[in-house]
Coordinates of C-alpha atoms and ligand atoms in Angstrom, one line a residue:
M123 CA 15.9 -54.6 40.8
L124 CA 18.0 -51.7 41.9
S125 CA 18.0 -50.9 45.6
L126 CA 16.2 -47.7 46.5
P127 CA 19.6 -45.5 47.0
D128 CA 20.8 -46.8 43.7
L129 CA 17.5 -46.1 42.0
R130 CA 17.7 -42.5 43.3
V131 CA 21.4 -41.9 42.1
R132 CA 20.4 -43.2 38.6
Q133 CA 17.3 -41.1 38.5
R134 CA 19.3 -38.0 39.4
D135 CA 21.9 -38.9 36.6
F136 CA 19.3 -39.3 34.0
L137 CA 17.3 -36.2 35.1
L138 CA 20.6 -34.3 34.9
Q139 CA 21.3 -35.5 31.3
I140 CA 17.8 -34.8 30.2
S141 CA 17.7 -31.3 31.6
R142 CA 21.1 -30.7 29.8
A143 CA 19.5 -31.8 26.7
I144 CA 16.7 -29.4 27.2
T145 CA 18.9 -26.5 28.1
A146 CA 21.2 -27.4 25.0
Q147 CA 18.1 -26.6 23.0
L148 CA 18.1 -30.1 21.5
D149 CA 15.4 -31.0 19.1
V150 CA 12.3 -32.0 21.1
D151 CA 12.4 -35.5 19.6
E152 CA 15.8 -36.2 20.7
V153 CA 14.8 -35.1 24.3
L154 CA 11.8 -37.4 24.1
R155 CA 14.0 -40.3 23.0
R156 CA 16.4 -39.6 25.9
V157 CA 13.3 -39.5 28.3
L158 CA 11.9 -42.7 27.0
Q159 CA 15.2 -44.6 27.1
A160 CA 15.9 -43.5 30.8
S161 CA 12.3 -44.5 31.8
A162 CA 12.7 -48.0 30.0
I163 CA 16.0 -48.7 31.8
M164 CA 14.6 -47.4 35.2
T165 CA 11.6 -49.6 34.9
N166 CA 13.2 -52.8 33.3
A167 CA 11.1 -52.2 30.2
Q168 CA 11.9 -53.4 26.9
V169 CA 9.5 -51.4 24.8
G170 CA 8.0 -47.9 25.2
L171 CA 6.7 -44.9 23.4
V172 CA 5.7 -41.3 23.8
A173 CA 2.7 -40.1 22.0
L174 CA 2.1 -36.3 21.7
S175 CA -1.3 -34.6 21.0
D176 CA -1.3 -32.8 17.6
E177 CA -3.1 -29.6 16.9
S178 CA -6.4 -31.7 16.3
G179 CA -6.1 -33.5 19.6
V180 CA -5.1 -36.7 18.1
F181 CA -2.1 -38.6 19.9
V182 CA 0.7 -39.5 17.6
P183 CA 3.7 -41.7 18.5
R184 CA 6.8 -39.3 18.6
A185 CA 9.4 -41.3 20.2
T186 CA 9.7 -45.2 20.5
V187 CA 12.2 -47.6 22.0
G188 CA 12.2 -51.4 21.0
L189 CA 9.2 -51.0 18.7
E190 CA 9.1 -52.3 15.1
A191 CA 8.1 -49.6 12.7
E192 CA 5.6 -52.0 11.2
H193 CA 3.6 -52.0 14.5
L194 CA 3.3 -48.3 14.6
P195 CA 0.0 -47.7 12.6
K196 CA -1.8 -50.4 14.6
I197 CA -0.5 -49.0 18.0
A198 CA -1.5 -45.5 16.9
Q199 CA -5.0 -46.6 16.1
H200 CA -5.3 -48.4 19.5
L201 CA -3.9 -45.4 21.2
A202 CA -6.7 -43.2 19.9
G203 CA -9.2 -45.5 21.7
V204 CA -7.2 -45.5 25.0
V205 CA -7.1 -41.8 24.8
E206 CA -10.9 -41.6 24.3
L207 CA -11.2 -44.0 27.3
L208 CA -8.9 -41.7 29.4
K209 CA -11.4 -38.8 28.9
T210 CA -14.0 -40.7 31.1
E211 CA -11.8 -41.4 34.0
P212 CA -11.9 -45.3 33.5
A213 CA -11.3 -47.7 36.5
R214 CA -7.6 -48.7 36.8
E215 CA -8.4 -52.2 35.6
V216 CA -10.1 -51.0 32.5
L217 CA -7.2 -49.1 31.5
E218 CA -4.7 -51.8 32.4
R219 CA -6.7 -54.2 30.2
E220 CA -6.5 -51.9 27.3
M221 CA -2.7 -51.5 27.7
Q222 CA -2.4 -55.2 27.9
V223 CA -4.1 -55.6 24.6
M224 CA -1.7 -53.1 23.2
A225 CA 1.3 -54.9 24.7
Q226 CA 0.1 -58.2 23.1
M227 CA -0.1 -56.4 19.8
I228 CA 3.5 -55.5 20.1
N229 CA 4.8 -58.7 21.4
P230 CA 3.2 -61.6 23.2
D231 CA 5.9 -61.8 25.7
L232 CA 5.1 -58.2 27.1
R233 CA 3.1 -58.6 30.3
Q234 CA 2.7 -55.2 31.9
A235 CA 2.2 -51.6 30.9
L236 CA 2.9 -48.3 32.8
T237 CA 1.1 -45.3 31.5
L238 CA 1.9 -41.6 32.5
P239 CA 0.3 -38.4 31.3
L240 CA 2.6 -35.7 30.0
A241 CA 1.0 -32.5 31.3
F242 CA 2.1 -28.8 31.7
A243 CA 0.3 -26.3 33.6
G244 CA -2.9 -28.6 33.6
R245 CA -2.7 -28.9 29.8
A246 CA -2.5 -32.6 28.6
L247 CA 0.3 -32.8 26.0
G248 CA 0.7 -36.5 25.6
L249 CA 1.5 -40.0 27.1
L250 CA 4.5 -41.9 28.1
I251 CA 4.0 -45.7 28.1
V252 CA 6.5 -48.5 28.8
F253 CA 5.9 -52.2 28.4
R254 CA 7.9 -54.9 30.3
A255 CA 8.0 -58.6 30.0
Y256 CA 6.9 -59.4 33.6
A257 CA 4.1 -58.3 35.8
S258 CA 4.8 -57.1 39.2
T259 CA 3.3 -54.6 41.5
I260 CA 3.9 -51.0 40.3
T261 CA 5.5 -49.2 43.2
G262 CA 5.0 -45.6 44.3
D263 CA 8.8 -45.2 43.7
E264 CA 8.5 -46.4 40.1
I265 CA 5.7 -44.1 39.5
Q266 CA 7.6 -41.3 41.0
V267 CA 10.7 -41.9 38.9
L268 CA 8.5 -42.2 35.7
Q269 CA 6.6 -39.0 36.5
S270 CA 9.8 -36.9 37.0
F271 CA 10.9 -38.1 33.6
A272 CA 7.5 -37.4 32.1
D273 CA 7.7 -33.9 33.8
Q274 CA 10.9 -33.2 32.0
A275 CA 9.5 -34.4 28.7
A276 CA 6.5 -32.1 29.3
I277 CA 8.7 -29.0 29.7
A278 CA 10.7 -29.9 26.5
V279 CA 7.4 -30.3 24.5
N280 CA 5.9 -27.1 26.1
N281 CA 9.1 -25.1 25.2
A282 CA 9.0 -26.5 21.8
Q283 CA 5.4 -25.5 21.3
L284 CA 6.1 -22.0 22.6
Y285 CA 9.1 -21.7 20.4
A286 CA 6.9 -22.7 17.4
V287 CA 4.4 -20.1 18.4
V288 CA 7.0 -17.5 18.7
A289 CA 8.7 -18.4 15.5
Q290 CA 5.3 -18.2 13.7
E291 CA 4.4 -14.9 15.1
R292 CA 7.9 -13.8 14.0
R293 CA 7.2 -15.0 10.5
Q294 CA 3.8 -13.3 10.5
L295 CA 5.4 -10.0 11.7
Q296 CA 8.2 -10.2 9.2
A297 CA 5.5 -11.0 6.4
I298 CA 3.7 -7.8 7.4
L299 CA 6.9 -5.8 7.4
D300 CA 8.0 -7.3 4.0
H301 CA 4.7 -6.7 2.2
S302 CA 3.5 -3.5 3.9
A303 CA 2.9 -0.7 1.3
D304 CA 4.2 1.6 3.9
G305 CA 7.7 1.8 4.9
V306 CA 8.5 0.5 8.3
F307 CA 11.7 0.8 10.3
I308 CA 12.6 -0.1 14.0
L309 CA 15.2 2.0 16.1
D310 CA 17.0 0.8 19.0
R311 CA 17.5 3.1 22.0
D312 CA 20.5 4.7 20.5
L313 CA 18.4 5.6 17.4
V314 CA 20.4 3.1 15.2
I315 CA 18.1 1.4 12.6
R316 CA 17.7 -2.3 13.5
Q317 CA 14.9 -3.3 10.9
F318 CA 14.2 -1.6 7.5
N319 CA 11.6 -3.0 5.3
E320 CA 11.4 -3.6 1.5
A321 CA 8.9 -0.8 1.0
L322 CA 11.5 1.6 2.5
V323 CA 14.2 0.3 0.1
R324 CA 12.0 1.4 -2.8
M325 CA 11.1 4.8 -1.1
T326 CA 14.7 5.8 -0.1
G327 CA 16.9 3.9 -2.5
W328 CA 19.0 2.6 0.5
S329 CA 19.5 -1.2 0.7
V330 CA 18.6 -3.1 3.8
A331 CA 22.3 -3.9 4.3
E332 CA 23.2 -0.3 4.1
A333 CA 20.4 0.9 6.4
V334 CA 20.5 -1.7 9.2
G335 CA 23.2 -0.7 11.7
A336 CA 23.2 2.9 10.5
P337 CA 22.2 5.9 12.6
H338 CA 18.7 7.2 12.0
D339 CA 19.9 10.7 10.9
S340 CA 22.2 9.3 8.2
I341 CA 19.3 7.5 6.5
I342 CA 16.5 9.7 7.3
Q343 CA 17.6 13.1 5.9
W344 CA 15.2 16.0 5.3
D345 CA 15.2 18.6 2.7
S346 CA 14.1 22.0 4.0
G347 CA 10.7 22.7 5.3
T348 CA 10.2 19.7 7.7
V349 CA 7.6 20.0 10.4
G350 CA 9.1 18.4 13.5
S351 CA 12.3 16.2 14.0
L352 CA 13.0 13.1 16.0
R353 CA 16.3 14.3 17.3
E354 CA 14.9 17.5 18.8
A355 CA 12.0 15.7 20.3
I356 CA 14.2 13.2 21.9
E357 CA 16.4 16.0 23.2
A358 CA 13.4 17.7 24.5
G359 CA 12.6 14.6 26.5
Y360 CA 10.3 12.8 24.2
P361 CA 8.2 10.6 24.7
F362 CA 8.2 11.5 28.5
N363 CA 7.6 15.3 28.2
S364 CA 3.8 15.6 27.6
P365 CA 0.6 14.8 29.4
V366 CA 0.0 12.0 26.9
E367 CA 1.0 8.6 28.4
P368 CA 4.6 7.9 27.0
A369 CA 3.6 4.6 25.5
H370 CA 0.9 6.3 23.4
N371 CA 2.9 9.4 22.6
T372 CA 3.6 9.2 18.9
L373 CA 5.4 11.8 17.0
Y374 CA 4.7 12.7 13.5
V375 CA 7.1 14.4 11.2
E376 CA 6.4 15.4 7.6
G377 CA 8.6 16.7 4.8
D378 CA 10.8 16.0 1.9
L379 CA 12.9 13.1 2.6
R380 CA 16.2 13.0 0.7
Q381 CA 16.8 9.7 -1.2
K382 CA 20.0 8.1 -1.8
N383 CA 20.1 9.5 -5.2
G384 CA 19.7 13.0 -4.1
Q385 CA 16.1 13.3 -5.3
T386 CA 13.3 13.9 -2.7
L387 CA 10.1 12.2 -1.7
S388 CA 7.3 13.8 0.3
V389 CA 6.7 11.6 3.3
G390 CA 5.1 11.5 6.7
I391 CA 6.8 9.4 9.4
T392 CA 5.0 8.4 12.6
Y393 CA 7.3 7.3 15.3
A394 CA 5.7 5.1 18.1
P395 CA 7.8 4.5 21.2
M396 CA 8.1 1.2 22.8
L397 CA 9.1 1.3 26.4
S398 CA 11.2 -1.0 28.6
A399 CA 9.2 -3.4 30.8
D400 CA 9.1 -1.1 33.8
N401 CA 8.0 1.7 31.5
N402 CA 10.7 4.0 32.6
A403 CA 13.1 4.1 29.5
L404 CA 12.6 4.1 25.8
A405 CA 13.5 0.8 24.6
Q406 CA 12.8 1.0 20.8
I407 CA 11.0 3.2 18.4
V408 CA 8.8 1.7 15.6
A409 CA 8.5 4.2 12.7
N410 CA 5.9 4.1 9.8
V411 CA 6.6 6.0 6.7
R412 CA 4.1 6.9 4.3
D413 CA 4.5 8.4 0.7
I414 CA 2.3 11.5 0.7
T415 CA 3.1 12.8 -2.8
N416 CA -0.4 12.1 -4.1
F417 CA -1.9 13.7 -1.1
R418 CA 0.2 16.8 -1.4
Q419 CA -0.6 17.0 -5.1
A420 CA -4.2 16.6 -4.4
Q421 CA -3.8 19.5 -1.9
E422 CA -2.1 21.6 -4.4
T423 CA -4.7 21.0 -7.0
Q424 CA -7.3 21.8 -4.5
N425 CA -5.6 25.2 -3.7
T426 CA -5.1 25.8 -7.5
F427 CA -8.8 25.0 -8.0
I428 CA -9.9 27.4 -5.3
S429 CA -7.8 30.3 -6.5
V430 CA -8.6 29.8 -10.2
V431 CA -12.3 29.5 -9.7
S432 CA -12.5 32.4 -7.4
H433 CA -10.5 34.4 -9.6
E434 CA -12.3 33.4 -12.9
L435 CA -15.7 33.6 -11.4
K436 CA -15.0 37.0 -9.9
T437 CA -14.2 38.8 -13.1
P438 CA -17.4 38.2 -14.9
V439 CA -19.6 38.5 -11.9
A440 CA -18.0 41.9 -11.2
I441 CA -18.5 43.0 -14.8
I442 CA -22.2 42.0 -14.8
K443 CA -22.9 43.6 -11.4
G444 CA -21.1 46.9 -12.7
Y445 CA -23.1 47.1 -15.9
A446 CA -26.4 46.3 -14.3
A447 CA -25.9 48.9 -11.6
T448 CA -25.1 51.5 -14.3
L449 CA -28.2 50.8 -16.2
Q450 CA -30.3 51.1 -13.1
R451 CA -29.0 54.6 -12.1
D452 CA -31.8 57.0 -11.6
D453 CA -29.8 59.8 -13.2
G454 CA -28.9 57.7 -16.2
D455 CA -30.7 58.6 -19.3
W456 CA -29.3 55.9 -21.5
D457 CA -30.2 55.8 -25.3
G458 CA -31.3 52.6 -26.9
E459 CA -27.9 51.8 -28.4
I460 CA -26.0 52.0 -25.1
V461 CA -28.6 49.9 -23.3
R462 CA -28.3 47.3 -26.1
E463 CA -24.4 47.1 -25.9
T464 CA -24.5 47.0 -22.1
L465 CA -27.0 44.1 -22.1
K466 CA -24.8 42.4 -24.7
V467 CA -21.8 42.6 -22.4
I468 CA -23.9 41.3 -19.4
E469 CA -25.1 38.4 -21.7
D470 CA -21.6 37.5 -22.8
E471 CA -20.2 37.6 -19.3
A472 CA -23.1 35.4 -18.3
D473 CA -22.1 33.1 -21.1
R474 CA -18.6 33.0 -20.0
L475 CA -19.7 32.1 -16.5
T476 CA -21.9 29.4 -17.9
G477 CA -19.0 27.9 -19.9
L478 CA -16.7 28.0 -16.9
I479 CA -19.2 26.1 -14.8
Q480 CA -19.8 23.7 -17.5
D481 CA -16.0 23.1 -17.9
L482 CA -15.7 22.6 -14.0
L483 CA -18.5 20.1 -14.0
T484 CA -17.0 18.1 -17.0
A485 CA -13.7 18.2 -15.4
S486 CA -15.0 16.8 -12.1
K487 CA -16.9 14.1 -13.9
I488 CA -13.7 13.0 -15.7
Q489 CA -11.9 13.1 -12.4
A490 CA -14.7 10.7 -10.9
Q491 CA -13.7 8.6 -13.9
R492 CA -17.1 8.8 -15.5
G493 CA -15.4 9.9 -18.8
V494 CA -16.8 12.1 -21.4
S495 CA -19.9 10.9 -23.0
L496 CA -20.1 11.4 -26.8
D497 CA -23.0 12.1 -29.0
L498 CA -21.7 10.5 -32.2
G499 CA -22.5 11.6 -35.7
D500 CA -21.0 12.4 -39.0
V501 CA -18.5 15.3 -38.7
W502 CA -16.6 17.1 -41.5
L503 CA -13.8 18.9 -39.9
P504 CA -12.9 21.6 -42.7
E505 CA -16.4 23.0 -42.2
L506 CA -16.3 22.9 -38.5
A507 CA -12.8 24.6 -38.7
E508 CA -14.2 27.3 -41.0
R509 CA -17.1 28.0 -38.5
V510 CA -14.7 28.2 -35.6
A511 CA -12.4 30.6 -37.6
A512 CA -15.3 32.9 -38.6
R513 CA -16.2 33.2 -35.0
F514 CA -12.6 34.3 -33.9
R515 CA -12.0 36.5 -36.9
S516 CA -14.6 38.9 -35.4
Q517 CA -12.6 39.0 -32.2
T518 CA -9.0 39.7 -33.5
T519 CA -7.4 41.9 -36.1
K520 CA -3.7 40.8 -35.0
H521 CA -4.1 37.1 -35.9
P522 CA -5.1 36.4 -39.5
L523 CA -6.7 32.9 -39.4
V524 CA -5.7 30.8 -42.4
L525 CA -7.3 27.4 -43.3
K526 CA -5.4 24.7 -45.2
F527 CA -7.2 21.5 -45.6
Q528 CA -6.1 18.8 -47.9
N529 CA -8.5 18.0 -50.8
N530 CA -11.2 15.4 -50.5
Y531 CA -10.7 15.5 -46.8
P532 CA -12.9 12.6 -45.3
H533 CA -15.8 12.8 -42.9
V534 CA -15.3 11.2 -39.5
M535 CA -17.5 9.8 -36.7
G536 CA -17.4 12.2 -33.7
D537 CA -19.3 14.4 -31.3
E538 CA -19.6 17.7 -33.2
A539 CA -20.3 19.9 -30.4
K540 CA -17.3 18.6 -28.3
L541 CA -14.9 18.6 -31.3
R542 CA -15.9 22.3 -31.8
Q543 CA -15.2 22.9 -28.2
V544 CA -11.7 21.5 -28.8
L545 CA -11.0 23.5 -31.8
E546 CA -12.3 26.6 -30.2
N547 CA -10.0 26.1 -27.3
L548 CA -7.0 25.5 -29.4
V549 CA -7.6 28.6 -31.6
S550 CA -8.4 30.8 -28.6
N551 CA -5.2 29.6 -26.9
A552 CA -3.2 30.3 -30.1
I553 CA -4.6 33.8 -30.0
K554 CA -4.2 34.3 -26.1
Y555 CA -0.6 33.2 -26.2
S556 CA 0.5 35.0 -29.3
P557 CA 0.2 38.5 -27.6
N558 CA 2.3 40.1 -30.5
G559 CA -0.1 38.7 -33.2
G560 CA 0.9 36.6 -36.2
S561 CA -1.0 34.4 -38.4
I562 CA -2.7 31.3 -37.3
E563 CA -2.8 28.3 -39.5
I564 CA -5.7 25.7 -39.1
G565 CA -4.8 22.8 -41.4
G566 CA -5.9 19.2 -42.1
R567 CA -4.3 16.2 -43.5
Y568 CA -5.4 12.5 -43.7
D569 CA -4.1 9.1 -44.4
A570 CA -5.6 5.7 -44.5
Q571 CA -5.8 5.6 -40.7
W572 CA -6.2 9.0 -39.3
A573 CA -7.9 12.3 -40.1
S574 CA -5.7 15.1 -38.6
V575 CA -6.0 18.7 -37.8
Y576 CA -3.2 21.1 -36.6
I577 CA -3.4 24.7 -35.2
R578 CA -0.2 26.5 -35.6
D579 CA 0.6 29.8 -34.0
Q580 CA 3.6 32.1 -33.8
G581 CA 3.2 32.9 -30.3
V582 CA 5.3 32.5 -27.1
G583 CA 5.7 28.7 -27.5
I584 CA 6.0 26.3 -24.7
A585 CA 9.3 25.0 -23.0
Q586 CA 9.9 21.2 -23.2
A587 CA 9.4 20.7 -19.5
D588 CA 5.9 22.3 -19.6
Q589 CA 4.8 20.4 -22.8
E590 CA 4.0 17.4 -20.7
R591 CA 2.1 19.3 -18.1
I592 CA 0.0 21.6 -20.0
F593 CA -2.6 18.9 -20.5
D594 CA -2.9 18.5 -16.7
R595 CA -5.8 19.8 -14.7
F596 CA -5.5 23.6 -13.8
Y597 CA -1.8 23.7 -15.1
R598 CA -0.9 27.0 -16.5
V599 CA 2.7 27.8 -17.4
E600 CA 4.3 30.2 -15.0
G601 CA 5.2 33.7 -16.7
V602 CA 4.1 37.0 -17.3
L603 CA 1.2 35.9 -19.7
R604 CA -0.2 33.8 -16.9
K605 CA -1.4 36.8 -14.9
A606 CA -2.3 38.8 -17.9
T607 CA -4.3 36.3 -19.6
P608 CA -7.6 34.8 -18.3
G609 CA -7.8 31.1 -18.1
T610 CA -8.4 28.3 -15.8
G611 CA -6.0 25.7 -17.1
L612 CA -8.8 23.3 -17.9
G613 CA -9.0 23.9 -21.6
L614 CA -6.4 21.4 -22.8
Y615 CA -7.4 19.0 -20.0
L616 CA -10.8 18.8 -21.4
A617 CA -9.7 18.9 -25.0
K618 CA -7.5 15.9 -24.3
A619 CA -10.2 14.0 -22.5
I620 CA -12.5 14.6 -25.5
I621 CA -10.0 13.5 -28.0
D622 CA -9.3 10.3 -25.7
A623 CA -12.9 9.6 -25.8
H624 CA -12.8 9.6 -29.6
H625 CA -9.7 7.1 -29.4
G626 CA -7.7 10.0 -30.9
I627 CA -4.5 11.6 -29.9
L628 CA -3.8 15.4 -29.1
D629 CA -0.2 16.4 -28.7
V630 CA 1.9 19.5 -29.3
E631 CA 5.1 20.4 -31.0
S632 CA 6.7 23.7 -29.7
K633 CA 9.8 25.6 -29.0
L634 CA 9.9 28.4 -26.5
G635 CA 9.7 31.8 -28.5
E636 CA 8.9 30.2 -31.8
G637 CA 5.2 29.3 -31.7
S638 CA 3.3 26.2 -31.1
T639 CA 1.5 23.6 -33.2
F640 CA -1.2 21.4 -31.6
H641 CA -2.1 18.2 -33.6
L642 CA -5.3 16.3 -33.1
R643 CA -5.7 13.1 -34.8
L644 CA -8.9 11.2 -35.0
P645 CA -9.1 7.5 -36.2
R646 CA -11.0 7.1 -39.6
H647 CA -12.3 3.9 -38.7
P648 CA -12.7 3.7 -34.9
Ligands
ADP847 P1 -5.9 28.2 -20.0 O1 -5.5 28.8 -21.4 O2 -7.0 28.4 -19.5 O3 -4.8 28.6 -19.1 P2 -5.4 25.6 -21.1 O4 -5.5 24.3 -20.5 O5 -6.0 25.8 -22.4 O6 -5.6 26.6 -20.0 O7 -3.8 25.8 -21.5 C1 -2.9 25.5 -20.4 C2 -1.6 26.2 -20.4 O8 -0.9 25.9 -21.6 C3 -2.0 27.7 -20.7 O9 -2.1 28.4 -19.4 C4 -0.6 28.2 -21.3 O10 0.3 28.5 -20.3 C5 -0.2 26.9 -22.2 N1 -0.6 27.0 -23.5 C6 -1.7 26.5 -24.2 N2 -1.9 26.8 -25.5 C7 -0.7 27.5 -25.6 C8 -0.2 28.1 -26.9 N3 -0.8 27.9 -28.0 N4 1.0 28.8 -26.9 C9 1.7 28.9 -25.7 N5 1.2 28.3 -24.5 C10 0.1 27.6 -24.6

């Protein structure tokens, strides 16, 4: 037995070693092993173990001394019973008996067990148990020594658990950053980028390595037309310069972001300030970057829609109103012929309005992905083309309409009314966009797979870049003809949707200034 002063000196030495192990951030198991060793030496114990409570509250041995591995499963099992017993605040003798049983399981020579709880801030973390080969009165000093070690162990365990929680939260945050569809970056107080996620790599073309450590303004560069700027806001005292609480004072900047390759992307960036602990200084800024290309396109389409619709609806309504007012004039003494002609104009314009409204409804139905519904039947395209040509011949003298269908042209399955609408639109376009006239050829060919029709004009033609876009909703090629020619930019969009619904193909071949040929192909055996 050590004398009390010796005991104190050794206790102090061990505590020092243990706290060094803790501050050196050694593995928690290593700290527990050292704690256990010190406890055993100080109590003359040959055997000992530290058991920690796992997430489900089960106590599992984590460090042992003088214990054969083969005893561990049995000990663990018995330990579970002891822990249950501890919950009921058992009499000291009961607990001692239980521990004695455990000692016997390990080695019949063991006579006494000392058990101490590992607890931190009132939370039970585990148990420290040492066994010795003789039984003697357990002194208050011994308990004190052991408790000081157990407390150190509890600190190490608590630290490790906190570290695990922090590490887990860090991983979660990193996963959110990595998998977020929005771009996210974090700036330090000097506006240097500290974090840059994968979505941003895709959006900007800058790699994480290039962006992290770079100043904000070298990566976030705007093309013209930006609303707001982080730099200007900071210079004006952001986020402390408004009645909004600084911590909640987000800043929104929207514009065309210049990508690494020089192209641009429409984005909106929301900057959220993070303040220092005393809330007096800007510590970091977390920025969220959203690709708003689709949103902008939708806005543009909506604007086009409004202008097209108002323009296209206004014209027939004005004509109808004008003619109706003329007919109603008291001083007008119209003969029957004039009245008939006037009413015919009113009827035609009303038909135009109906057609336009029908087109808009169909377009919005397609947009809502409800598709074009077909009323299928047997269609013979040469005859349909002839009827369409006949209708337009009465409307134009500058454009001779010529039909050229291959012999024995086959019948196809299709929606006659809708296919007629397609042909009418293509022929109407051929006339509208050939202001200087020229013949228009409607031809038909077929092979084993397809029955095709083409409409060829000698008009203004379509530039390569526009050829991909003329089938888009409301798209009309810029130029003099756009103003001079009525139209909504819906005709080809609807025509393509109708041909798509037939599992066919509609495309164009054209050269600017040299006329255009639209080809439509329908499968012969859909
Ligand atoms: P709209 O004729 O009502 O403007 P469309 O959808 O039918 O709408 O056509 C879209 C655009 O494609 C037209 O505005 C025009 O610029 C261009 N286009 C269509 N057909 C022709 C053609 N045959 N020749 C030249 N340009 C054409």
